[in-house]
């Protein structure tokens, strides 16, 4: 059996009437007439308006408008089980896709990605410690205590300056960076594209969300800092 949209469209074309002519005669917008013929009923604002448009459209074409409305009701009723099944299938597909993306994000490690620039904070910290160490090493001279000209000059040694262990950053085969010789770990992240980001500092989740293009984020930790990155186009 033909659908309501096909019946109205075939009747209109058989009479050689354009959509615009129907709109002018019935005061129904062309947008709604085309939606009814294409059976995109959700375009029409409300069930009451939809039934009224179908009735007036049918009457204008010389058909039984009331009978067309009843046919529409039967058609919608017959489509309900199929629509429910489709909605359930769509919901299952969305949940499955969401779970897969969540699992994929949890497996991500810090990698050298073209849209992320990391390590700026580590370089700054390393430079500060290096210059501080060089300064104290060069100025650690022996202080002399001068007494009278007849007394012996006594050397007063300065307290021994503890050497600072240089910071060492290495990258492992799985894309993780190991930082040695630093009291704290800091990361500055600048995104050159939209990027999903999840950050854990010393085992605690401190950030989950999107880092937009051009946005700068910074995090610090004492022992462990893990950043999970995801491309939003994936």
Tab-separated table of C-alpha atoms in Angstrom:
chain	number	residue	atom	x	y	z
A	1	UNK	CA	0.000	0.000	0.000
A	2	UNK	CA	1.303	3.458	-0.916
A	3	UNK	CA	2.276	5.810	1.857
A	4	UNK	CA	0.492	9.086	2.564
A	5	UNK	CA	3.336	11.137	1.103
A	6	UNK	CA	3.390	9.153	-2.143
A	7	UNK	CA	-0.404	9.394	-2.519
A	8	UNK	CA	-0.422	13.187	-2.212
A	9	UNK	CA	2.616	13.674	-4.434
A	10	UNK	CA	1.306	11.363	-7.183
A	11	UNK	CA	-2.105	13.063	-7.118
A	12	UNK	CA	-0.545	16.518	-7.371
A	13	UNK	CA	1.772	15.546	-10.238
A	14	UNK	CA	-1.098	13.808	-12.054
A	15	UNK	CA	-3.006	17.109	-12.034
A	16	UNK	CA	0.079	19.044	-13.154
A	17	UNK	CA	0.074	21.247	-10.059
A	18	UNK	CA	3.291	22.607	-8.561
A	19	UNK	CA	4.135	22.741	-4.873
A	20	UNK	CA	4.053	26.534	-5.003
A	21	UNK	CA	0.506	26.491	-6.411
A	22	UNK	CA	-0.619	24.259	-3.545
A	23	UNK	CA	1.055	26.586	-1.043
A	24	UNK	CA	-0.662	29.652	-2.534
A	25	UNK	CA	-4.088	27.991	-2.487
A	26	UNK	CA	-3.911	26.371	0.964
A	27	UNK	CA	-1.664	28.891	2.804
A	28	UNK	CA	0.588	25.971	3.800
A	29	UNK	CA	4.306	26.714	3.558
A	30	UNK	CA	6.259	24.981	0.783
A	31	UNK	CA	8.639	23.625	3.448
A	32	UNK	CA	5.810	21.711	5.162
A	33	UNK	CA	4.276	20.464	1.897
A	34	UNK	CA	7.623	19.045	0.777
A	35	UNK	CA	8.157	17.494	4.212
A	36	UNK	CA	4.748	15.765	4.059
A	37	UNK	CA	5.455	14.354	0.594
A	38	UNK	CA	8.890	13.148	1.767
A	39	UNK	CA	7.273	11.855	4.982
A	40	UNK	CA	9.602	13.893	7.145
A	41	UNK	CA	6.762	14.577	9.549
A	42	UNK	CA	8.969	15.901	12.358
A	43	UNK	CA	9.586	19.053	10.298
A	44	UNK	CA	5.956	20.110	10.841
A	45	UNK	CA	5.514	21.844	14.239
A	46	UNK	CA	3.087	19.561	16.058
A	47	UNK	CA	0.742	16.650	15.353
A	48	UNK	CA	-2.374	18.866	15.197
A	49	UNK	CA	-0.872	21.060	12.471
A	50	UNK	CA	0.356	18.006	10.569
A	51	UNK	CA	-3.090	16.384	10.436
A	52	UNK	CA	-4.668	19.707	9.430
A	53	UNK	CA	-2.149	20.167	6.608
A	54	UNK	CA	-2.764	16.626	5.305
A	55	UNK	CA	-6.547	17.189	5.374
A	56	UNK	CA	-6.384	20.558	3.577
A	57	UNK	CA	-3.817	19.291	1.063
A	58	UNK	CA	-6.012	16.293	0.194
A	59	UNK	CA	-9.185	18.381	-0.077
A	60	UNK	CA	-7.420	20.818	-2.426
A	61	UNK	CA	-6.488	17.920	-4.716
A	62	UNK	CA	-10.115	16.761	-4.754
A	63	UNK	CA	-9.504	13.838	-2.401
A	64	UNK	CA	-11.113	12.884	0.928
A	65	UNK	CA	-8.969	14.816	3.405
A	66	UNK	CA	-10.434	13.086	6.473
A	67	UNK	CA	-9.737	9.649	4.977
A	68	UNK	CA	-6.142	10.678	4.306
A	69	UNK	CA	-5.732	11.662	7.974
A	70	UNK	CA	-6.967	8.210	9.059
A	71	UNK	CA	-4.551	6.615	6.613
A	72	UNK	CA	-1.751	8.667	8.162
A	73	UNK	CA	-2.706	7.442	11.663
A	74	UNK	CA	-2.637	3.801	10.534
A	75	UNK	CA	0.717	4.321	8.847
A	76	UNK	CA	2.256	5.830	11.983
A	77	UNK	CA	0.821	3.057	14.161
A	78	UNK	CA	2.301	0.390	11.878
A	79	UNK	CA	5.717	2.054	11.966
A	80	UNK	CA	5.922	2.301	15.775
A	81	UNK	CA	7.413	-1.202	16.427
A	82	UNK	CA	9.995	-0.667	13.690
A	83	UNK	CA	10.826	2.794	15.032
A	84	UNK	CA	11.241	1.477	18.584
A	85	UNK	CA	13.524	-1.308	17.360
A	86	UNK	CA	15.607	1.205	15.418
A	87	UNK	CA	15.900	3.496	18.448
A	88	UNK	CA	17.062	0.573	20.589
A	89	UNK	CA	19.607	-0.418	17.940
A	90	UNK	CA	20.890	3.160	17.699
A	91	UNK	CA	21.216	3.399	21.487
A	92	UNK	CA	23.177	0.135	21.621
A	93	UNK	CA	25.470	1.315	18.819
A	94	UNK	CA	26.144	4.623	20.576
A	95	UNK	CA	26.947	2.883	23.882
A	96	UNK	CA	29.239	0.390	22.147
A	97	UNK	CA	31.120	3.172	20.347
A	98	UNK	CA	31.389	5.178	23.574
A	99	UNK	CA	32.844	2.179	25.448
A	100	UNK	CA	35.381	1.520	22.689
A	101	UNK	CA	36.527	5.138	22.741
A	102	UNK	CA	36.806	5.094	26.545
A	103	UNK	CA	38.956	1.936	26.424
A	104	UNK	CA	41.129	3.411	23.690
A	105	UNK	CA	41.696	6.597	25.697
A	106	UNK	CA	42.757	4.616	28.787
A	107	UNK	CA	45.435	2.810	26.746
A	108	UNK	CA	47.017	6.017	25.467
A	109	UNK	CA	50.456	7.051	26.794
A	110	UNK	CA	52.385	10.289	26.498
A	111	UNK	CA	53.513	10.253	22.850
A	112	UNK	CA	55.250	12.675	20.558
A	113	UNK	CA	52.170	14.009	18.814
A	114	UNK	CA	52.312	16.819	16.227
A	115	UNK	CA	49.546	18.764	17.968
A	116	UNK	CA	51.168	18.744	21.450
A	117	UNK	CA	54.270	20.491	22.754
A	118	UNK	CA	55.496	19.096	26.076
A	119	UNK	CA	58.731	19.434	28.071
A	120	UNK	CA	58.938	23.229	28.336
A	121	UNK	CA	58.646	23.197	32.141
A	122	UNK	CA	61.295	20.459	32.471
A	123	UNK	CA	63.779	22.469	30.406
A	124	UNK	CA	63.173	25.592	32.520
A	125	UNK	CA	63.658	23.702	35.814
A	126	UNK	CA	66.832	22.033	34.511
A	127	UNK	CA	68.289	25.387	33.404
A	128	UNK	CA	67.648	27.021	36.805
A	129	UNK	CA	69.333	24.175	38.717
A	130	UNK	CA	72.293	24.106	36.314
A	131	UNK	CA	73.017	27.841	36.629
A	132	UNK	CA	72.596	27.760	40.417
A	133	UNK	CA	75.088	24.883	40.677
A	134	UNK	CA	77.603	26.644	38.421
A	135	UNK	CA	77.368	29.875	40.453
A	136	UNK	CA	77.984	28.279	43.853
A	137	UNK	CA	80.797	26.085	42.522
A	138	UNK	CA	82.658	29.105	41.143
A	139	UNK	CA	82.243	31.294	44.276
A	140	UNK	CA	83.110	28.629	46.892
A	141	UNK	CA	86.524	30.027	47.809
A	142	UNK	CA	88.243	29.650	51.181
A	143	UNK	CA	87.512	32.543	53.570
A	144	UNK	CA	90.420	33.974	55.534
A	145	UNK	CA	90.153	35.382	59.013
A	146	UNK	CA	92.675	38.212	59.555
A	147	UNK	CA	93.854	38.853	63.131
A	148	UNK	CA	96.768	41.059	64.135
A	149	UNK	CA	100.013	41.160	62.134
A	150	UNK	CA	101.671	38.996	64.785
A	151	UNK	CA	98.996	36.283	64.734
A	152	UNK	CA	98.831	33.350	62.388
A	153	UNK	CA	96.347	33.586	59.567
A	154	UNK	CA	93.741	30.905	60.177
A	155	UNK	CA	91.777	29.298	57.379
A	156	UNK	CA	88.064	29.017	57.975
A	157	UNK	CA	86.647	26.462	55.533
A	158	UNK	CA	83.187	27.085	54.221
A	159	UNK	CA	80.544	24.472	54.665
A	160	UNK	CA	80.736	21.911	51.932
A	161	UNK	CA	78.245	22.619	49.208
A	162	UNK	CA	76.256	19.593	48.274
A	163	UNK	CA	76.397	18.911	44.597
A	164	UNK	CA	73.121	19.017	42.720
A	165	UNK	CA	72.285	16.022	40.607
A	166	UNK	CA	71.502	17.159	37.053
A	167	UNK	CA	68.006	16.402	35.779
A	168	UNK	CA	67.908	13.579	33.277
A	169	UNK	CA	64.925	13.012	30.968
A	170	UNK	CA	64.717	9.846	28.878
A	171	UNK	CA	61.984	8.436	26.675
A	172	UNK	CA	61.146	4.738	26.862
A	173	UNK	CA	60.050	2.511	24.005
A	174	UNK	CA	56.353	2.835	24.955
A	175	UNK	CA	56.414	6.647	24.721
A	176	UNK	CA	56.724	7.332	28.486
A	177	UNK	CA	59.199	9.984	29.729
A	178	UNK	CA	61.324	9.110	32.810
A	179	UNK	CA	62.544	12.118	34.825
A	180	UNK	CA	65.499	11.622	37.212
A	181	UNK	CA	67.044	14.137	39.622
A	182	UNK	CA	63.997	16.438	40.046
A	183	UNK	CA	61.996	17.053	43.234
A	184	UNK	CA	58.852	17.799	41.253
A	185	UNK	CA	57.612	17.043	37.765
A	186	UNK	CA	55.885	19.806	35.813
A	187	UNK	CA	54.321	19.657	32.379
A	188	UNK	CA	53.144	22.574	30.235
A	189	UNK	CA	50.831	21.533	27.416
A	190	UNK	CA	50.010	23.765	24.457
A	191	UNK	CA	47.485	22.390	21.937
A	192	UNK	CA	47.732	23.257	18.253
A	193	UNK	CA	44.427	21.437	17.690
A	194	UNK	CA	41.442	20.338	19.797
A	195	UNK	CA	42.564	17.424	21.968
A	196	UNK	CA	40.845	15.253	24.600
A	197	UNK	CA	43.047	15.190	27.719
A	198	UNK	CA	43.076	13.224	30.985
A	199	UNK	CA	45.732	13.934	33.661
A	200	UNK	CA	46.678	11.903	36.757
A	201	UNK	CA	49.127	13.398	39.308
A	202	UNK	CA	50.589	10.937	41.847
A	203	UNK	CA	47.722	8.530	41.168
A	204	UNK	CA	44.961	11.163	41.502
A	205	UNK	CA	42.811	12.375	38.605
A	206	UNK	CA	43.341	16.146	38.372
A	207	UNK	CA	41.910	16.980	34.944
A	208	UNK	CA	39.562	15.433	32.371
A	209	UNK	CA	38.260	17.384	29.392
A	210	UNK	CA	39.023	19.057	26.098
A	211	UNK	CA	42.034	21.311	25.545
A	212	UNK	CA	41.132	23.657	22.701
A	213	UNK	CA	43.463	24.827	19.972
A	214	UNK	CA	45.875	27.480	21.291
A	215	UNK	CA	45.028	26.761	24.944
A	216	UNK	CA	47.836	26.291	27.510
A	217	UNK	CA	47.565	23.946	30.518
A	218	UNK	CA	50.093	23.186	33.308
A	219	UNK	CA	50.216	20.371	35.887
A	220	UNK	CA	52.730	19.284	38.549
A	221	UNK	CA	53.374	16.159	40.603
A	222	UNK	CA	55.979	14.866	43.062
A	223	UNK	CA	56.421	11.283	41.847
A	224	UNK	CA	54.266	10.423	38.857
A	225	UNK	CA	52.487	12.489	36.214
A	226	UNK	CA	50.457	10.701	33.545
A	227	UNK	CA	48.824	12.503	30.614
A	228	UNK	CA	46.416	10.655	28.324
A	229	UNK	CA	45.755	12.302	24.956
A	230	UNK	CA	43.131	11.636	22.336
A	231	UNK	CA	42.496	13.077	18.898
A	232	UNK	CA	38.868	14.303	18.680
A	233	UNK	CA	38.656	13.272	15.029
A	234	UNK	CA	39.300	9.640	15.945
